[in-house]
XYZ file of C-alpha atoms in Angstrom:
537
model
C 203.395 134.032 295.712
C 202.609 130.355 295.631
C 200.573 127.696 297.473
C 202.240 124.797 299.244
C 201.177 121.845 301.393
C 203.134 121.352 304.618
C 203.034 117.905 306.301
C 201.409 117.989 309.727
C 202.301 114.683 311.421
C 199.134 112.568 311.761
C 196.827 115.412 310.737
C 195.991 116.542 307.207
C 198.657 118.773 305.669
C 198.432 122.531 306.163
C 197.706 124.483 302.980
C 199.645 127.765 303.091
C 199.908 130.824 300.867
C 203.545 131.906 300.825
C 205.861 134.326 299.064
C 209.598 134.357 298.462
C 211.737 137.444 299.036
C 215.486 138.276 299.048
C 217.190 139.185 302.318
C 220.636 140.351 301.301
C 222.211 137.467 299.443
C 219.713 134.916 300.840
C 216.231 133.885 299.573
C 213.689 133.543 302.344
C 209.934 132.653 302.504
C 207.142 133.903 304.646
C 203.561 132.713 305.138
C 200.871 135.171 304.120
C 197.765 133.101 304.915
C 196.621 129.670 306.103
C 194.250 128.236 303.473
C 193.604 124.875 305.148
C 189.952 125.702 305.841
C 189.276 126.681 302.216
C 187.288 124.450 299.874
C 189.506 122.481 297.452
C 187.874 124.217 294.468
C 188.701 127.633 295.930
C 192.325 126.692 296.583
C 192.624 125.314 293.057
C 191.175 128.529 291.608
C 193.678 130.653 293.568
C 196.579 128.429 292.505
C 195.567 128.821 288.859
C 195.136 132.591 289.285
C 198.659 132.870 290.700
C 199.915 131.022 287.627
C 198.218 133.600 285.396
C 195.633 131.277 283.878
C 192.915 133.906 284.201
C 194.956 136.745 282.710
C 192.970 138.443 279.997
C 189.603 137.213 281.310
C 187.179 140.127 280.952
C 183.754 138.841 282.066
C 181.789 136.486 284.302
C 181.648 132.961 282.798
C 178.175 131.882 281.746
C 177.243 128.580 283.428
C 175.936 125.677 281.375
C 173.055 123.628 282.775
C 174.269 120.103 283.505
C 172.584 116.887 284.708
C 169.719 116.874 287.216
C 171.217 116.358 290.662
C 168.625 116.684 293.433
C 166.249 113.870 292.407
C 168.792 111.050 292.556
C 170.529 112.598 295.547
C 167.353 112.736 297.661
C 166.112 109.301 296.569
C 169.483 107.730 297.289
C 169.481 109.171 300.809
C 165.996 107.761 301.393
C 167.088 104.370 300.040
C 170.049 104.397 302.396
C 167.801 105.299 305.317
C 165.549 102.264 304.770
C 168.559 99.961 304.427
C 168.615 99.335 300.676
C 172.223 100.389 300.138
C 173.456 98.153 302.935
C 171.434 95.179 301.714
C 172.336 95.536 298.030
C 176.044 96.143 298.587
C 178.536 98.201 296.624
C 179.269 96.017 293.581
C 178.582 97.476 290.145
C 175.512 95.257 289.536
C 174.073 96.377 292.886
C 174.533 100.043 291.936
C 172.769 99.322 288.652
C 169.882 97.721 290.573
C 169.729 100.786 292.818
C 169.608 102.958 289.713
C 166.684 100.865 288.418
C 164.862 101.223 291.736
C 165.286 104.996 291.880
C 164.459 105.376 288.184
C 161.253 103.407 288.819
C 160.267 106.014 291.428
C 161.063 108.985 289.209
C 160.337 107.851 285.660
C 159.083 104.225 285.213
C 159.312 102.524 281.819
C 161.585 99.854 280.348
C 165.295 99.241 280.849
C 166.077 101.226 277.694
C 164.033 104.143 278.988
C 165.994 103.913 282.272
C 169.229 104.284 280.292
C 167.873 107.362 278.535
C 166.635 108.756 281.841
C 170.054 108.226 283.447
C 171.736 110.391 280.801
C 169.775 113.366 282.153
C 170.617 112.749 285.812
C 173.802 112.928 287.873
C 174.296 109.155 288.030
C 178.078 109.343 288.223
C 178.077 112.014 290.927
C 175.435 110.357 293.143
C 175.683 106.607 292.478
C 179.277 106.337 291.298
C 178.171 104.683 288.062
C 179.987 105.142 284.796
C 178.405 104.681 281.395
C 176.049 101.692 281.029
C 173.446 100.384 278.601
C 170.294 98.274 278.745
C 172.257 95.018 278.529
C 174.036 95.962 281.757
C 170.641 96.527 283.380
C 169.342 93.144 282.209
C 172.399 91.464 283.687
C 171.767 93.332 286.930
C 168.191 92.017 286.925
C 169.540 88.474 286.599
C 171.801 88.980 289.618
C 168.939 90.520 291.578
C 166.683 87.550 290.873
C 169.342 85.184 292.205
C 169.596 87.116 295.472
C 165.910 87.995 295.982
C 165.416 85.828 299.071
C 168.615 87.108 300.689
C 167.540 90.711 300.102
C 164.031 90.154 301.457
C 165.386 88.260 304.472
C 167.868 91.045 305.271
C 165.193 93.731 304.960
C 162.884 91.667 307.178
C 165.562 91.417 309.879
C 165.974 95.184 309.694
C 162.202 95.605 310.099
C 162.284 93.376 313.185
C 165.086 95.450 314.717
C 163.176 98.664 314.090
C 159.919 97.246 315.487
C 161.616 95.681 318.470
C 160.134 92.275 317.691
C 158.586 90.055 315.036
C 155.251 91.127 313.510
C 152.143 89.606 315.075
C 149.902 90.388 312.081
C 150.769 90.191 308.388
C 148.637 91.223 305.426
C 148.514 89.428 302.093
C 146.828 90.291 298.815
C 147.059 89.233 295.192
C 146.720 91.083 291.916
C 147.514 90.445 288.264
C 149.398 92.382 285.623
C 149.255 91.957 281.877
C 152.247 91.291 279.638
C 153.382 92.659 276.298
C 154.389 90.195 273.601
C 153.369 86.603 272.931
C 156.279 84.607 274.365
C 156.654 84.932 278.112
C 157.774 82.254 280.534
C 155.042 83.004 283.102
C 152.263 84.104 280.746
C 149.050 82.103 281.164
C 145.460 83.101 280.547
C 143.466 83.311 283.733
C 141.429 85.873 285.619
C 142.755 89.261 284.507
C 142.017 92.145 286.846
C 143.324 94.538 284.181
C 140.486 93.670 281.773
C 142.919 93.331 278.869
C 141.488 90.659 276.542
C 144.133 88.910 274.499
C 146.980 89.775 276.904
C 148.072 86.954 279.181
C 148.719 88.093 282.757
C 150.964 87.087 285.603
C 149.851 86.890 289.241
C 151.620 88.948 291.934
C 151.331 88.326 295.673
C 152.432 91.014 298.140
C 153.143 90.267 301.806
C 153.283 93.223 304.231
C 153.268 94.088 307.910
C 150.073 95.322 309.563
C 151.220 98.872 308.794
C 151.565 98.006 305.104
C 155.382 97.856 304.961
C 156.306 95.378 302.176
C 158.066 92.209 303.334
C 158.156 89.976 300.264
C 156.708 89.722 296.784
C 155.994 86.583 294.763
C 155.236 86.141 291.064
C 153.151 83.231 289.732
C 151.883 82.047 286.376
C 148.828 83.901 285.129
C 146.361 81.061 285.682
C 147.285 80.599 289.374
C 144.232 80.877 291.640
C 144.534 83.200 294.632
C 144.134 80.501 297.351
C 146.891 78.392 295.774
C 149.430 81.117 296.544
C 148.863 81.060 300.319
C 151.115 78.052 301.201
C 154.115 79.807 299.623
C 153.530 82.775 301.920
C 153.353 80.446 304.911
C 156.713 78.977 303.882
C 158.220 82.473 303.639
C 156.935 83.470 307.060
C 157.660 80.235 308.917
C 160.812 78.896 307.261
C 162.587 81.928 305.866
C 161.594 84.578 308.409
C 161.391 82.166 311.332
C 158.068 83.501 312.638
C 156.362 81.058 314.992
C 153.154 82.893 315.860
C 151.107 85.435 313.913
C 147.721 86.269 312.396
C 147.582 85.985 308.589
C 145.086 88.394 307.004
C 143.970 87.486 303.475
C 141.397 89.006 301.153
C 137.912 87.658 300.422
C 137.975 83.975 299.529
C 141.780 83.909 299.771
C 142.211 81.527 302.703
C 140.484 78.278 301.771
C 140.954 74.661 302.834
C 144.510 74.215 301.551
C 145.662 77.534 302.941
C 143.988 76.874 306.293
C 145.800 73.560 306.610
C 149.135 75.204 305.809
C 148.501 77.973 308.327
C 147.400 75.554 311.049
C 150.424 73.332 310.472
C 152.698 76.366 310.867
C 150.912 77.386 314.062
C 149.413 80.524 312.518
C 145.926 82.026 312.818
C 143.991 83.655 309.990
C 141.457 86.363 309.198
C 139.659 86.390 305.868
C 136.227 87.159 304.392
C 133.589 84.931 302.829
C 132.378 85.340 299.275
C 128.758 86.268 298.598
C 127.813 82.693 297.462
C 129.311 81.344 300.709
C 127.257 83.824 302.745
C 124.075 82.899 300.879
C 124.658 79.192 301.566
C 125.095 79.909 305.275
C 121.868 81.936 305.263
C 120.022 79.088 303.568
C 121.415 76.676 306.141
C 120.233 79.118 308.879
C 123.748 79.362 310.276
C 123.398 83.101 309.747
C 120.384 85.409 309.927
C 119.765 88.623 308.057
C 118.846 90.497 311.236
C 122.368 89.897 312.548
C 123.771 92.247 309.884
C 123.870 95.635 311.584
C 126.249 98.582 311.738
C 127.942 96.879 314.713
C 130.129 93.801 314.340
C 128.195 90.668 315.333
C 130.294 87.691 316.508
C 128.986 84.171 315.833
C 130.705 80.923 316.695
C 130.978 78.508 313.797
C 132.797 75.183 314.052
C 136.297 75.733 315.376
C 136.264 79.381 314.355
C 134.202 82.555 314.382
C 132.107 84.484 311.859
C 131.830 88.253 312.192
C 128.897 89.937 310.471
C 128.410 93.584 309.612
C 126.409 95.814 307.292
C 127.992 99.019 306.041
C 125.409 101.667 305.269
C 127.917 103.533 303.107
C 128.573 100.426 300.998
C 124.832 99.726 300.736
C 124.139 103.235 299.456
C 127.064 103.012 297.072
C 125.735 99.754 295.599
C 122.267 101.297 295.220
C 123.690 104.351 293.426
C 125.713 102.186 291.051
C 122.689 100.036 290.278
C 120.558 103.132 289.630
C 123.266 104.554 287.353
C 123.378 101.310 285.378
C 119.604 101.274 285.005
C 119.650 104.892 283.764
C 122.404 104.117 281.276
C 120.522 101.052 280.028
C 117.456 103.215 279.360
C 119.618 105.654 277.366
C 121.135 102.813 275.338
C 117.697 101.397 274.593
C 116.369 104.809 273.539
C 119.384 105.389 271.280
C 119.032 101.932 269.699
C 115.286 102.304 269.105
C 115.855 105.717 267.522
C 118.509 104.248 265.239
C 116.285 101.302 264.210
C 113.386 103.632 263.453
C 115.568 105.810 261.227
C 117.508 103.026 259.473
C 115.251 100.791 257.404
C 117.855 98.009 257.098
C 118.699 97.912 260.837
C 117.894 94.627 262.576
C 116.242 94.886 266.001
C 117.529 91.417 266.974
C 121.121 92.637 266.762
C 120.484 95.365 269.315
C 118.630 92.899 271.526
C 121.604 90.535 271.724
C 124.002 93.410 272.337
C 121.985 94.871 275.215
C 121.264 91.483 276.768
C 125.017 90.910 276.873
C 125.441 94.384 278.401
C 122.902 93.579 281.137
C 124.666 90.320 281.959
C 128.105 91.943 281.958
C 126.922 94.576 284.452
C 125.244 91.934 286.657
C 121.694 93.183 286.211
C 120.356 90.007 284.587
C 118.961 88.647 287.888
C 116.194 91.263 287.917
C 116.296 93.096 284.548
C 114.975 91.646 281.312
C 115.429 93.191 277.855
C 112.988 92.073 275.161
C 111.497 93.164 271.825
C 107.979 94.528 271.739
C 106.565 95.419 268.317
C 110.075 95.834 266.940
C 111.283 98.080 269.771
C 113.510 97.221 272.699
C 111.991 97.353 276.150
C 113.613 96.791 279.578
C 111.544 95.547 282.500
C 112.606 95.419 286.142
C 111.337 92.747 288.535
C 111.106 94.392 292.003
C 110.840 91.085 293.882
C 113.865 89.628 292.093
C 115.761 92.870 292.683
C 115.014 92.757 296.403
C 116.268 89.176 296.558
C 119.423 89.946 294.555
C 120.290 93.025 296.606
C 119.410 91.762 300.068
C 123.108 91.512 300.958
C 124.060 94.976 299.720
C 126.633 96.391 302.138
C 126.816 93.102 304.064
C 129.999 91.154 304.603
C 131.150 88.253 306.765
C 134.656 87.800 308.150
C 135.987 84.397 309.142
C 138.746 83.789 311.681
C 140.143 81.164 314.007
C 141.670 83.767 316.344
C 140.262 83.219 319.862
C 138.091 85.998 321.221
C 140.439 86.317 324.188
C 143.207 87.258 321.747
C 141.252 89.611 319.458
C 137.701 90.814 320.074
C 135.232 91.257 317.227
C 136.076 94.904 316.536
C 139.834 94.202 316.555
C 139.391 91.385 314.024
C 137.310 93.717 311.851
C 139.956 96.457 312.074
C 142.777 94.059 311.147
C 140.878 92.994 308.041
C 140.298 96.630 307.115
C 144.085 97.064 307.237
C 144.175 95.218 303.898
C 143.266 98.593 302.438
C 146.959 99.460 302.886
C 147.988 96.597 300.594
C 145.359 97.570 298.028
C 146.703 101.125 298.054
C 150.236 99.806 297.529
C 149.073 97.670 294.615
C 147.527 100.743 293.027
C 150.819 102.582 293.490
C 152.742 99.657 292.003
C 150.420 98.923 289.084
C 148.772 102.059 287.772
C 150.053 104.820 290.033
C 153.492 106.262 290.520
C 155.544 103.080 289.931
C 153.675 101.486 286.991
C 154.851 97.872 287.123
C 152.760 97.287 284.003
C 153.005 96.810 281.110
C 155.852 94.339 281.551
C 158.327 94.198 278.698
C 160.711 91.480 279.951
C 160.235 87.886 278.796
C 162.205 85.530 281.060
C 160.787 84.280 284.373
C 163.789 85.380 286.443
C 163.818 88.859 284.962
C 160.068 89.192 285.469
C 160.448 88.335 289.149
C 163.357 90.757 289.428
C 161.337 93.498 287.705
C 158.503 93.039 290.212
C 161.028 93.012 293.082
C 162.498 96.289 291.805
C 158.993 97.740 291.912
C 158.455 96.494 295.478
C 161.762 98.009 296.626
C 160.813 101.259 294.880
C 157.549 101.110 296.805
C 159.521 101.066 300.070
C 161.335 104.239 298.956
C 158.040 105.894 297.999
C 156.478 105.000 301.349
C 159.442 106.526 303.202
C 159.216 109.641 301.044
C 155.458 109.941 301.532
C 155.739 109.572 305.308
C 158.307 112.363 305.479
C 156.239 114.698 303.284
C 153.031 114.047 305.221
C 154.831 114.696 308.508
C 156.045 118.061 307.207
C 153.179 119.252 304.995
C 150.145 117.107 305.896
C 147.911 115.400 303.334
C 145.920 116.915 300.491
C 142.780 116.075 302.465
C 143.972 118.366 305.248
C 145.550 121.003 303.021
C 144.935 121.207 299.291
C 148.396 122.751 298.883
C 150.220 119.925 300.665
C 153.226 118.542 298.790
C 152.746 115.078 297.281
C 155.483 112.683 296.162
C 154.897 113.584 292.525
C 155.066 117.314 293.219
C 158.226 116.916 295.293
C 159.949 115.093 292.432
C 158.788 117.779 290.003
C 160.288 120.490 292.206
C 163.597 118.674 292.655
C 163.998 117.983 288.946
C 164.711 121.713 288.473
C 167.866 121.534 290.609
C 170.732 120.782 288.215
C 174.500 121.003 288.311
C 175.921 124.140 286.665
C 179.250 124.071 284.849
C 181.251 127.196 284.034
C 184.204 127.133 281.661
C 187.052 129.473 282.619
C 189.995 129.559 280.218
C 189.030 126.096 278.989
C 188.743 124.627 282.496
C 185.371 123.316 283.741
C 184.195 124.398 287.208
C 181.035 122.576 288.386
C 178.770 124.056 291.030
C 175.449 123.170 292.617
C 173.103 126.182 292.752
C 171.311 127.216 295.924
C 167.845 125.610 296.082
C 164.832 127.901 296.087
C 162.495 128.093 299.084
C 160.210 125.277 297.911
C 163.083 122.955 297.074
C 164.762 123.662 300.408
C 161.521 122.954 302.292
C 161.153 119.635 300.486
C 164.780 118.621 301.037
C 164.503 119.540 304.726
C 161.261 117.578 305.038
C 162.926 114.518 303.508
C 165.952 114.948 305.755
C 168.208 115.155 302.707
C 169.900 118.584 302.735
C 172.266 119.162 299.832
C 175.967 118.482 300.425
C 178.439 121.336 300.884
C 180.377 122.239 297.722
C 183.612 120.637 298.881
C 182.007 117.196 299.269
C 180.220 117.237 295.920
C 183.077 115.537 294.110
C 183.255 112.740 296.657
C 179.665 111.487 296.243
C-alpha cells in the first residue's frame, strides 16, 4: 500500500490510499480510501507507518513540554481585532514591535527581558519571527519612533469608522515617569509625581476619546509644565486628525491662557477645573460665594465662560478622615520622640523639633498646627479657627468651561469632566499597574518616545481584553470570582505546545484546553486553531 496525490484540475489534489496487485501478467492498482479530508500530520504519520518507520515501537511516546502558545496567540488575535496588525504591517521590524507590545502586556521589563521572555513563548509559531536579540528590538524601536504619527493617524481613522463620526469630546491628562541612569536626552528635574528624589523624570501626555480609548501619546522633557503641553494636543487634533469642532477636557489647572488661545484659534471648546488658590481669589473678589457650593452643580456666568460649583460630601469626609489620621500620627511621633529624649541623656530636643516641623509642613498641616518645645518636651497645638479657615473648601471644586449652556447643561459638563477618571485609570495601568512603563531604561529621545508608544498600544490591547472579560464574567465588584486580565494571562500561560519524538521524528501537538482556559478563550473570541492550521500561523 502507498499514498499518492492525484491532480484534480483547479481543485486541490486528491490524497488517496492505494495498493498494487497482479492480475495475470499485468500490475494493476486500486484505491482503498480517500484521505483528502485527513489532517496533513495524520497523512504523514500513515505514510511513515507504511514505510515501516514505526516498526519495533513498543510504547506511547512521552510528550515534551514546549513553548507557551496560548498567551501570544490570544493577544495577537486581540491586536488584530483592534487594527494593530494592519497598521504596523508585515515587515520584520513591525513584527518585532508587535512582539514588544504583546510582551509589555504579559511580562513588562526591558528589551533584554523581552528577549528572554520570547524564548519561553511560541514566537515563531504565532508571530512568524525567527531568532532575535535586544539589538533587533532597539532597531525596531527606532523604526517605530519614525512612524509614530502615521500609526496614530491610522488608528484614529479606524476609531472614526467604528464610531461613525469624529469624536465630539476628547480627554487629556499628564503624568510623569522617572528614569534610570544619569544621561538621558529628555531627563530634566521638575515636578515628579513619582516622588523619586534624585531621579529626573519625563512628562507624558495622553489624549483619549470620551470613552477613554487612547488616541495619541506625547513625551516631553521632565521640566515641562502641564499647561505648556496643551498646544501640541491642539495641533494633533486640528492638523493631524482634521477635527474642526470638539470639547477639550483637561485636568485641574491644565487649560490656562496659552492653551485657551490655542483652543479658541482652532475653534475648540474646553472644560477644566480651577486650582484651590484660584477659587480662593474668586471668593475674595466675591465672584463666588460659599453658599453656592452644594451637592448639586451650580452654574455661574463668568466673563465669556461659565463656572460650575459643587461640594462633594464624600470628598469632604475623606479629607476630614485624612486630616484626623495625620493628627493622630503626629501625636504618636511626638510621644515616641519625647520618650526617646527622656531616656537618652545626649539626645537633643531641637533636632526632633526641626524634624517634626518639617513633617507638619510636608503633610500640609502647618496652616493650623504648631509644634513647639515646652520644658524640653515637644508639644503640638491645633488652632481651631485657622483649621476652619484652611478647610472651608474641603470637598469643593469649581469647573470652568466656555461651552454654551445650550450645548451642554451644567450636569453634562460636570459628567464630561468626571470622565477624566478613565484617563487616570489608564495612567495607573501604564505606570504602576499591568504595563509598568517605568522605570525607563532607554536613553535616546526617539527610543523613549517609542517605548511610551509601545506602552500606549499595549494599553489598547489590555482595554480590548478587559472589555471582553467583563462582558463574559462581570467585574470583581459584581462577582469576587470574576476573571481579571492578570488571571486570564495566568491561566493561558499553562497552555503549551507538546512535542513527541517517534523514531527520531518530532510531532508537535497543542493539548486540549481545560474548562477555565476554554471559557477565557471563548470570552476573548480567540478559540484555538485546529491542529492542521497550527503550522501555518
